[in-house]
Short mmCIF file of C-alpha atoms in Angstrom, two decimals:
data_model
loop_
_atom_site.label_atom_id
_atom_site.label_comp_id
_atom_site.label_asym_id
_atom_site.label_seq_id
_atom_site.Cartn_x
_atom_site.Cartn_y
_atom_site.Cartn_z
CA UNK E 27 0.00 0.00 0.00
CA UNK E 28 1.47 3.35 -0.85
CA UNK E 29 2.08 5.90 2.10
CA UNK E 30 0.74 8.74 1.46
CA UNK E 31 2.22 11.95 3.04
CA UNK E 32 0.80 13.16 6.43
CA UNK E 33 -2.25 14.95 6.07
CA UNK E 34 -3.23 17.80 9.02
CA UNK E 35 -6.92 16.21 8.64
CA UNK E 36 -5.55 12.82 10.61
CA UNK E 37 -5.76 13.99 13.89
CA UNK E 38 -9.26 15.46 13.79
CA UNK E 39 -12.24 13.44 15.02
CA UNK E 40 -14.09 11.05 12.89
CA UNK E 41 -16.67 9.48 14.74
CA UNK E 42 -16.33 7.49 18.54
CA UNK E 43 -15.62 4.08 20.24
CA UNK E 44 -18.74 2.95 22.32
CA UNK E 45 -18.38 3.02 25.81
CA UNK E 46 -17.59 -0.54 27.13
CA UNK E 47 -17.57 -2.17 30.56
CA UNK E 48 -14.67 -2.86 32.11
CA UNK E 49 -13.96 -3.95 36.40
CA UNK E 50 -10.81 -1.70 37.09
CA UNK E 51 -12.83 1.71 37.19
CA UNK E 52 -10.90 2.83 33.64
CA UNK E 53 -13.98 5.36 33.02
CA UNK E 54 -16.35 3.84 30.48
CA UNK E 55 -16.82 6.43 27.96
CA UNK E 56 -16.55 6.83 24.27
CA UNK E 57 -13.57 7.27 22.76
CA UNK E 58 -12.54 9.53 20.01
CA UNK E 59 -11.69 8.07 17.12
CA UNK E 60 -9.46 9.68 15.11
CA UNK E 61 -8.95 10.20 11.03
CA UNK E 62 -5.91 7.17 10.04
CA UNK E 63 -5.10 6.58 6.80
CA UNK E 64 -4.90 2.86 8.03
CA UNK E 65 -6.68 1.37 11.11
CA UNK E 66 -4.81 0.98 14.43
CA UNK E 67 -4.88 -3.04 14.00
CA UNK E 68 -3.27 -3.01 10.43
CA UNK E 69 -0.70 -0.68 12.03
CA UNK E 70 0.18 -2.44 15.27
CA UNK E 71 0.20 -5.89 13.21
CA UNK E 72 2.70 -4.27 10.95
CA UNK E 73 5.01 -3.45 13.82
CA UNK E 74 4.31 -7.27 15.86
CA UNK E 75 5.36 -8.82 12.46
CA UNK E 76 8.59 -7.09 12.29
CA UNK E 77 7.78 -4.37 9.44
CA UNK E 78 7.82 -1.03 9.25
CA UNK E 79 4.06 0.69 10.74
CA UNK E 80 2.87 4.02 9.16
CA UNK E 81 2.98 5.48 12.89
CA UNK E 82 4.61 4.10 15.99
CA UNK E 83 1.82 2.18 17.63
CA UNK E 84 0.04 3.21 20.50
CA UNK E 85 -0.42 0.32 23.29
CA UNK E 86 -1.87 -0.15 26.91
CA UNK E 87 -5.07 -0.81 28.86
CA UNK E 88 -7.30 2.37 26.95
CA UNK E 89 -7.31 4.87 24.69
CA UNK E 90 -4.93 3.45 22.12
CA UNK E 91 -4.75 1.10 19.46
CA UNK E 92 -5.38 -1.72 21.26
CA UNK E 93 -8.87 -3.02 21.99
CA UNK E 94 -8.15 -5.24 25.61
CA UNK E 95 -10.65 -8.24 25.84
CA UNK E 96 -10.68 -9.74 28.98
CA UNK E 97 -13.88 -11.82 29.12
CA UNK E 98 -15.80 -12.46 32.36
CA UNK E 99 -15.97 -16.22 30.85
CA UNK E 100 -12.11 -17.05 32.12
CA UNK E 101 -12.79 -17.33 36.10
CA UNK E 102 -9.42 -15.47 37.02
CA UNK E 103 -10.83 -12.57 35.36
CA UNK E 104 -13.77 -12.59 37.38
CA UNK E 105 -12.07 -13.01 40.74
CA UNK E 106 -9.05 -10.61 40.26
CA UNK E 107 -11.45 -8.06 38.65
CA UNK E 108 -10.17 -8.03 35.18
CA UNK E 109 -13.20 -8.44 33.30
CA UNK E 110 -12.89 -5.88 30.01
CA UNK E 111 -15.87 -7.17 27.67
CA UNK E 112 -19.56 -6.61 25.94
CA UNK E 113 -21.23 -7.39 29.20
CA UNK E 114 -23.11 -5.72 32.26
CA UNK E 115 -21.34 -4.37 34.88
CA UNK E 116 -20.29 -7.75 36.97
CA UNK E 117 -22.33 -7.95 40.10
CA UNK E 118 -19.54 -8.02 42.71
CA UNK E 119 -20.48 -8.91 46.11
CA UNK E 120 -16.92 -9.90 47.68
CA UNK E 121 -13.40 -9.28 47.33
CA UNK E 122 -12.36 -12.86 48.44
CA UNK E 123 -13.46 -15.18 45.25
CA UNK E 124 -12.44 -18.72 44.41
CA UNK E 125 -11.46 -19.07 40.74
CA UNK E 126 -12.37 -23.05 39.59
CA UNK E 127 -9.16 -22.82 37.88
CA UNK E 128 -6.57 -24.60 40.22
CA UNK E 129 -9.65 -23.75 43.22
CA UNK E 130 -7.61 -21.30 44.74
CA UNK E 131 -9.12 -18.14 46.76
CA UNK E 132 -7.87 -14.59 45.41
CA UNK E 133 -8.29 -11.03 47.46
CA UNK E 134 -9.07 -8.27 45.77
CA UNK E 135 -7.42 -5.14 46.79
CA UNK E 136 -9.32 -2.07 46.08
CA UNK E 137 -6.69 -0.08 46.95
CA UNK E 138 -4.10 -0.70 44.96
CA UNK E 139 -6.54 -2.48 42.23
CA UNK E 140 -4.85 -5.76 42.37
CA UNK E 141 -6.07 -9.53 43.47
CA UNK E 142 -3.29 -11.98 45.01
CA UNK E 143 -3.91 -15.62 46.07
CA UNK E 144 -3.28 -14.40 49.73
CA UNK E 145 -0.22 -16.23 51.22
CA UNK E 146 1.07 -17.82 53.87
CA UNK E 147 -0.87 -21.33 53.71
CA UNK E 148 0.32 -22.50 50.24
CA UNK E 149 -1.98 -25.24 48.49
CA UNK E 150 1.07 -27.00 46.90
CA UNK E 151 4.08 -27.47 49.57
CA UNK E 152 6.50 -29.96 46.87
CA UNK E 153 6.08 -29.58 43.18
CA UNK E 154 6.89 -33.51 42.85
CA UNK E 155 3.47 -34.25 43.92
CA UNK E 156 1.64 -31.66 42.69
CA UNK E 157 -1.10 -33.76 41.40
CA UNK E 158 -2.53 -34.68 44.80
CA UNK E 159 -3.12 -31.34 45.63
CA UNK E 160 -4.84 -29.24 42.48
CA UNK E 161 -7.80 -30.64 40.36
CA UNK E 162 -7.03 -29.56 36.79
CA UNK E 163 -9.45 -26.83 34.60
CA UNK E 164 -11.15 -28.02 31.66
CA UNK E 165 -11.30 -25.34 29.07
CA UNK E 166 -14.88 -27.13 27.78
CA UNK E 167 -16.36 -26.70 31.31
CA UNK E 168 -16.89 -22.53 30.26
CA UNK E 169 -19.78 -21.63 28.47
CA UNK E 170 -18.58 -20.15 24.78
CA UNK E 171 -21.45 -19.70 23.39
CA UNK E 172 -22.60 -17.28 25.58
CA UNK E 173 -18.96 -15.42 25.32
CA UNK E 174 -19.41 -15.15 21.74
CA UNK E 175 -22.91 -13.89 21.92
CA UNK E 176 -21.76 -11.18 24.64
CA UNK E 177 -18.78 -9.89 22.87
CA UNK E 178 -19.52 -10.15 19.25
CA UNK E 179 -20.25 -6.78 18.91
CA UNK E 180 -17.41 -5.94 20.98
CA UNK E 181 -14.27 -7.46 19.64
CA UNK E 182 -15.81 -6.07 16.13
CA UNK E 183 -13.33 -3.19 15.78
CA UNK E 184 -10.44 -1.69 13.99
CA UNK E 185 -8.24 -2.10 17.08
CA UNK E 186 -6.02 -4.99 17.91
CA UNK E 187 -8.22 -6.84 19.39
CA UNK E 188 -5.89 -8.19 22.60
CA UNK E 189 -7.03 -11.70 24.74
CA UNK E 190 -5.70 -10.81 28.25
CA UNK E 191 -4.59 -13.91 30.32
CA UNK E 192 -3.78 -14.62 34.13
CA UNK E 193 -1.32 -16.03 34.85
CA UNK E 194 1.62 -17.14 33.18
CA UNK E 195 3.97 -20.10 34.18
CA UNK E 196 6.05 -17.94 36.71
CA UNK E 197 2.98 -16.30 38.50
CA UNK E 198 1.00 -19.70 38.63
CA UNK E 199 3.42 -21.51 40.27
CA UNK E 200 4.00 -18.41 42.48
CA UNK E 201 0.10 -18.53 43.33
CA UNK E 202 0.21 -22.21 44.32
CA UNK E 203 3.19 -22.51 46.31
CA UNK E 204 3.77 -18.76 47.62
CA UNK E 205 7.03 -16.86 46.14
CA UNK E 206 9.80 -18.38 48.26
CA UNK E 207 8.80 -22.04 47.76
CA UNK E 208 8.41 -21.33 44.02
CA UNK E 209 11.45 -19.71 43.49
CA UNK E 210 13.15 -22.95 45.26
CA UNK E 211 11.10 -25.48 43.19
CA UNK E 212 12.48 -23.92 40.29
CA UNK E 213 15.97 -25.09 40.76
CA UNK E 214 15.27 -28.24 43.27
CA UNK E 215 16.46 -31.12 41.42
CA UNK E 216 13.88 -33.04 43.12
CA UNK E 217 11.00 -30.88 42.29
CA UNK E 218 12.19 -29.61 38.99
CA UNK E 219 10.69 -32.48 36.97
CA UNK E 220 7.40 -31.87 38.89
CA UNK E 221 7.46 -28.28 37.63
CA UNK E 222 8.10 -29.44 34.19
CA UNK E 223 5.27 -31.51 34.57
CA UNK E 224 3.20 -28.76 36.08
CA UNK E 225 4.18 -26.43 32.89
CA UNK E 226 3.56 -28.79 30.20
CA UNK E 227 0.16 -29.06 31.39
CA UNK E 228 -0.83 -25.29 31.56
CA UNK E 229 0.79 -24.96 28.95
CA UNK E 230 -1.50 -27.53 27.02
CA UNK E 231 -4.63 -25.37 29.02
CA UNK E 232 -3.40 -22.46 27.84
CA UNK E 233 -3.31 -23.26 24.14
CA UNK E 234 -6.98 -24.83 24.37
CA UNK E 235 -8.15 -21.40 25.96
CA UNK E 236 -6.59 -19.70 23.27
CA UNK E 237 -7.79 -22.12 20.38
CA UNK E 238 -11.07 -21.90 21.65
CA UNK E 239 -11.56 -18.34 22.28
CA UNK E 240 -9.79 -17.22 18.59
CA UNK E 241 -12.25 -19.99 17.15
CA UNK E 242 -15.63 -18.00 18.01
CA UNK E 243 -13.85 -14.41 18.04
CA UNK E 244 -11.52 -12.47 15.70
CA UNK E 245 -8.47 -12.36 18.36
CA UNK E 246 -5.32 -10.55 16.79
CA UNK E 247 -2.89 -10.50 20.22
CA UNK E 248 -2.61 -12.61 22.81
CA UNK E 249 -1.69 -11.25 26.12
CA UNK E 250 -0.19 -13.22 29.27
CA UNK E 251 0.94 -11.50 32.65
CA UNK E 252 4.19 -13.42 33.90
CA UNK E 253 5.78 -10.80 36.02
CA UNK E 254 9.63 -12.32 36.49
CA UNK E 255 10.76 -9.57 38.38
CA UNK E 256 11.47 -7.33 41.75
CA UNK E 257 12.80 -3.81 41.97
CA UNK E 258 16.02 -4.78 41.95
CA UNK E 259 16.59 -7.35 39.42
CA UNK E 260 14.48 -11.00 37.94
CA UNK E 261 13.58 -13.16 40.66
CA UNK E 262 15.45 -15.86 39.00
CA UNK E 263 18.57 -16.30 36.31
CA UNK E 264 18.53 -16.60 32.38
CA UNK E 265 19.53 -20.20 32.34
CA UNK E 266 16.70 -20.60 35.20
CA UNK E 267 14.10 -18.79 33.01
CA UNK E 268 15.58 -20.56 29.54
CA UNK E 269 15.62 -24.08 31.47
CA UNK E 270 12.17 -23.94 32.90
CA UNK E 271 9.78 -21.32 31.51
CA UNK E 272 11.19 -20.56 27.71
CA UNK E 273 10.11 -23.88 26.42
CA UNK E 274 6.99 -23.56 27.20
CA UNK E 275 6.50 -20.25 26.69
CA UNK E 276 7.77 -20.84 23.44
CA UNK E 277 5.35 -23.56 22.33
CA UNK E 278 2.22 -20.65 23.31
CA UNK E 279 3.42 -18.52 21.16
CA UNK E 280 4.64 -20.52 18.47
CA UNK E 281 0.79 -22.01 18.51
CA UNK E 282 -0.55 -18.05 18.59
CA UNK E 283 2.12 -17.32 15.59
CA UNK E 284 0.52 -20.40 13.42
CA UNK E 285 -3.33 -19.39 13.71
CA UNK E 286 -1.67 -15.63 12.63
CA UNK E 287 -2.01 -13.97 16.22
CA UNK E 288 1.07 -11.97 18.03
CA UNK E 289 2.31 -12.34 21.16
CA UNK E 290 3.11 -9.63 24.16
CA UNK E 291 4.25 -10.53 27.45
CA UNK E 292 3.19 -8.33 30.45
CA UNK E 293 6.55 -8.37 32.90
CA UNK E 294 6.56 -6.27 35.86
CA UNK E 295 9.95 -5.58 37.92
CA UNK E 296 13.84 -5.26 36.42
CA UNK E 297 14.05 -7.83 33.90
CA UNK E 298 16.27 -6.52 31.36
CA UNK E 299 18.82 -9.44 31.62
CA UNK E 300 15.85 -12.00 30.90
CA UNK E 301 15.01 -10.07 27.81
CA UNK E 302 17.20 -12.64 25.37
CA UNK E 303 15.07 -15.46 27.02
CA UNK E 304 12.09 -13.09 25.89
CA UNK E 305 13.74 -13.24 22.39
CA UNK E 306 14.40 -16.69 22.20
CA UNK E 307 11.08 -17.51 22.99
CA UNK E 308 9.50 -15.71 20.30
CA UNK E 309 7.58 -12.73 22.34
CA UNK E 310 6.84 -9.83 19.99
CA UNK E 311 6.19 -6.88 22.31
CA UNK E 312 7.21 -6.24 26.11
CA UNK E 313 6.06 -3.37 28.01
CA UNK E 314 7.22 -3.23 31.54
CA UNK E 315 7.75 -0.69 34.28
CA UNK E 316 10.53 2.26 33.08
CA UNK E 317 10.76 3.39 36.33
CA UNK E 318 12.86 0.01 36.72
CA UNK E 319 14.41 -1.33 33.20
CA UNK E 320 16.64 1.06 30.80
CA UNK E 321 13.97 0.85 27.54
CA UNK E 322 15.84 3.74 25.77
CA UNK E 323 19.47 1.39 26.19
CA UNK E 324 17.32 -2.07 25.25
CA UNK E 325 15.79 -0.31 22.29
CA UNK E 326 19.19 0.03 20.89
CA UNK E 327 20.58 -2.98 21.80
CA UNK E 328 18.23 -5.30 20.31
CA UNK E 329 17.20 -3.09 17.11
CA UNK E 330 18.66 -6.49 15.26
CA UNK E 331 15.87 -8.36 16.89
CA UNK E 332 11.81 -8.33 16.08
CA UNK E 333 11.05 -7.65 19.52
CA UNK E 334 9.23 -4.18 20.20
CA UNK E 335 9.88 -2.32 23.80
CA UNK E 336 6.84 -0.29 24.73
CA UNK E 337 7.62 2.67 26.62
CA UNK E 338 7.46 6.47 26.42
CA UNK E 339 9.86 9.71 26.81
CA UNK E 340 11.28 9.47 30.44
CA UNK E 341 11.33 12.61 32.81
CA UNK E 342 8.51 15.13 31.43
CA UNK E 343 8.47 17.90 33.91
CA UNK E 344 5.04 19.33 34.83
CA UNK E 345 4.26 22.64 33.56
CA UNK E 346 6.52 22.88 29.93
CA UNK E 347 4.96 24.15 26.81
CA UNK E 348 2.93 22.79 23.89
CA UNK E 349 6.74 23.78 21.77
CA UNK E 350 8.57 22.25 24.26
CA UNK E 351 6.38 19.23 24.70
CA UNK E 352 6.71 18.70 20.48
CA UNK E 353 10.09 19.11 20.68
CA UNK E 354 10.41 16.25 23.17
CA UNK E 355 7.89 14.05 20.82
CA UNK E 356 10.31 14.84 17.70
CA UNK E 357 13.70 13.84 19.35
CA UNK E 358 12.47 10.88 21.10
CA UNK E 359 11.13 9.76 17.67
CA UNK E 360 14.37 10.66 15.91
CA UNK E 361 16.04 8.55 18.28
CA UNK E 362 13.93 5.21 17.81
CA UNK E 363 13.46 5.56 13.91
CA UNK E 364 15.12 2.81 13.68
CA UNK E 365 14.34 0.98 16.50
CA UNK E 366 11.27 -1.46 17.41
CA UNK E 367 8.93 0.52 19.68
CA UNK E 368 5.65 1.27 20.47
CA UNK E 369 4.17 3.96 22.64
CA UNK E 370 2.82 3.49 26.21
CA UNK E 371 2.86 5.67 29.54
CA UNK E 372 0.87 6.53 32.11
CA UNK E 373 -0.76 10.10 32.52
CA UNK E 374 0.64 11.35 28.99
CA UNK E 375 -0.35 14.95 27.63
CA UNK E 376 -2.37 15.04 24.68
CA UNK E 377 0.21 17.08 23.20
CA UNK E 378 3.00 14.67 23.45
CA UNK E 379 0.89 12.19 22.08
CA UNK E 380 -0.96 13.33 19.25
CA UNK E 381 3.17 14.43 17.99
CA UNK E 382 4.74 11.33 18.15
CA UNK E 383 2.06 10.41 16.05
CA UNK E 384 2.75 13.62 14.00
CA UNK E 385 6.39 12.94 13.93
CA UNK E 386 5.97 9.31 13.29
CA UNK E 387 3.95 9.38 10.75
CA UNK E 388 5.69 11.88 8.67
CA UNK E 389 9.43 9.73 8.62
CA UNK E 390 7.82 6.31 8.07
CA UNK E 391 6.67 8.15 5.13
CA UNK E 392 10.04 9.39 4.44
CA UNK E 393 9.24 13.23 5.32
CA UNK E 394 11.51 15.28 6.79
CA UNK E 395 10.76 16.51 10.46
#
């Protein structure tokens, strides 16, 4: 498709995103939806496949390109309150829920709007015997009908339409055994073939959920949380991660890559020396905390590699001008041209935003800015 130079007209409104429930309190209102000369999904799929997009992407929970489907049909969702779908509002009663996957009890946290399996009396104490202590999900006991008559309407839309999952292989073993004991099991040679064991199988859940859910629904991204890090560095070491998670990790996403669906892992805490296990695996996009990983340093360091780093300009001072704020937009995409990134930040001004897509857009074309 030819690129056509940037027009002034892009950034004005053309019509709205309906307002859609979600249980994190993101407001639900409609969303502008601005002129593109392509849509946001052909542009972020350009980027996840290694090309060149017209603009540099736009990612995160709302109000980018990404449409975040998080259906109220996966029990974790419900529990942790991550349900982002074409339903009601859910009728929430509790903050302590047990999810029928793995029957463990989560807390919801309104405070800090987060669920944990609360610790301290651990339903799996050795990972060699796992299987006398969890009954194992069955993707066909959720009702998918229903999901695809509920959302239908909703994952119809020129976003990337993004399936959300909790949890990954790290955080699941971390809900059934607490951190401590996980982190052990992990490099036990006694309970290191239970662990396989343990992985292989949600792995093989995993993939059904997936299969399942892209079967009824037009899913372009597949989402999983796995956060392998603290503030100060990965909770465990690359040939840990490459030994016991990348294997599996890489058979998800190698089963997302051949039904045409891309893959981004959700990683909170330092985990910049895991990223080549990240690479190796096949993950297309991380976007984890900047207050805590270099992005600007990784962006450049693996520019050889598909992977995209989602992050935004560090350090923008309260109070600067709309030229000032431009000026930031145009340098920081200067310095990425030819890097693999996408946007995403917290609390961004309108004006930085709508000039990295400004900026963006105009070199991809091959204008000058």
């Amino acid at each position: 498709m030819e690129r056509k130079p940037f027009n002034a007209n892009e950034l004005e409104i053309a019509g709205v995103y309906p307002a859609a429930y979600n249980s994190m309190g993101i407001p639900a209102v409609e969303e502008p939806r601005q002129n593109r000369p392509i849509t946001p999904k052909e542009n972020l799929k350009l980027a996840l496949s290694g090309e060149k997009p017209w603009w540099v992407p736009f990612t995160g929970w709302a109000f980018c390109d990404v449409l975040v489907f998080r259906p109220r049909l996966h029990p974790d969702n419900v529990v942790t309150h991550l349900i982002f779908d074409g339903g009601e509002p859910y009728p929430y009663t509790a903050n302590s829920m047990t999810s029928s996957w793995y029957d463990l009890v989560w807390d919801f946290v309104p405070q800090v709007g987060g669920a944990t399996v609360h610790p301290g009396n651990p339903k799996v104490s050795d990972m060699s015997c796992w299987e006398q202590y969890i009954s194992i999900p069955d993707p066909d006991d959720l009702d998918w009908e229903a999901c695809k008559r509920e959302n239908e309407v909703y994952c119809n839309s020129d976003k990337l339409v993004q399936l959300g999952i909790l949890s990954g292989w790290w955080e699941r073993l971390i809900s059934l055994m607490d951190v401590e004991n996980a982190a052990v099991a992990l490099i036990d040679e006694e309970q290191q073939e239970g662990v396989h064991r343990f992985f292989d199988l949600h792995t093989n859940l995993l993939i059904g959920y997936v299969d399942r859910m892209s079967n009824i629904l037009p899913i372009d991204n597949v989402l999983v949380h796995d956060d392998w890090g603290h503030q100060n560095g990965p909770f465990f070491s690359p040939d840990v991660c490459c030994e016991m998670i990348v294997p599996y990790l890489k058979r998800l996403i190698d089963f997302c890559h051949s039904k045409g669906i891309s893959f981004e892992l959700h990683s909170c805490g330092r985990n910049e020396t895991n990223v080549p296990c990240m690479i190796e695996a096949g993950v297309d996009m991380w976007g984890g905390q900047q207050e805590l990983n270099d992005f600007e340093k990784l962006a450049e360091q693996y520019k050889d590699s598909p992977i995209v780093f989602a992050f935004s300009p560090d350090h923008i001072p309260e109070g600067v001008s709309d030229g000032e704020l431009r000026e930031t937009a145009r340098q920081w995409v200067l310095r990425h041209k030819d890097h693999h990134v996408a946007f995403c930040g917290k609390d961004i001004p309108a004006v930085l935003k709508a000039a990295v897509y400004e900026f963006s857009r105009k070199l991809y074309a091959g204008e000058e800015i």
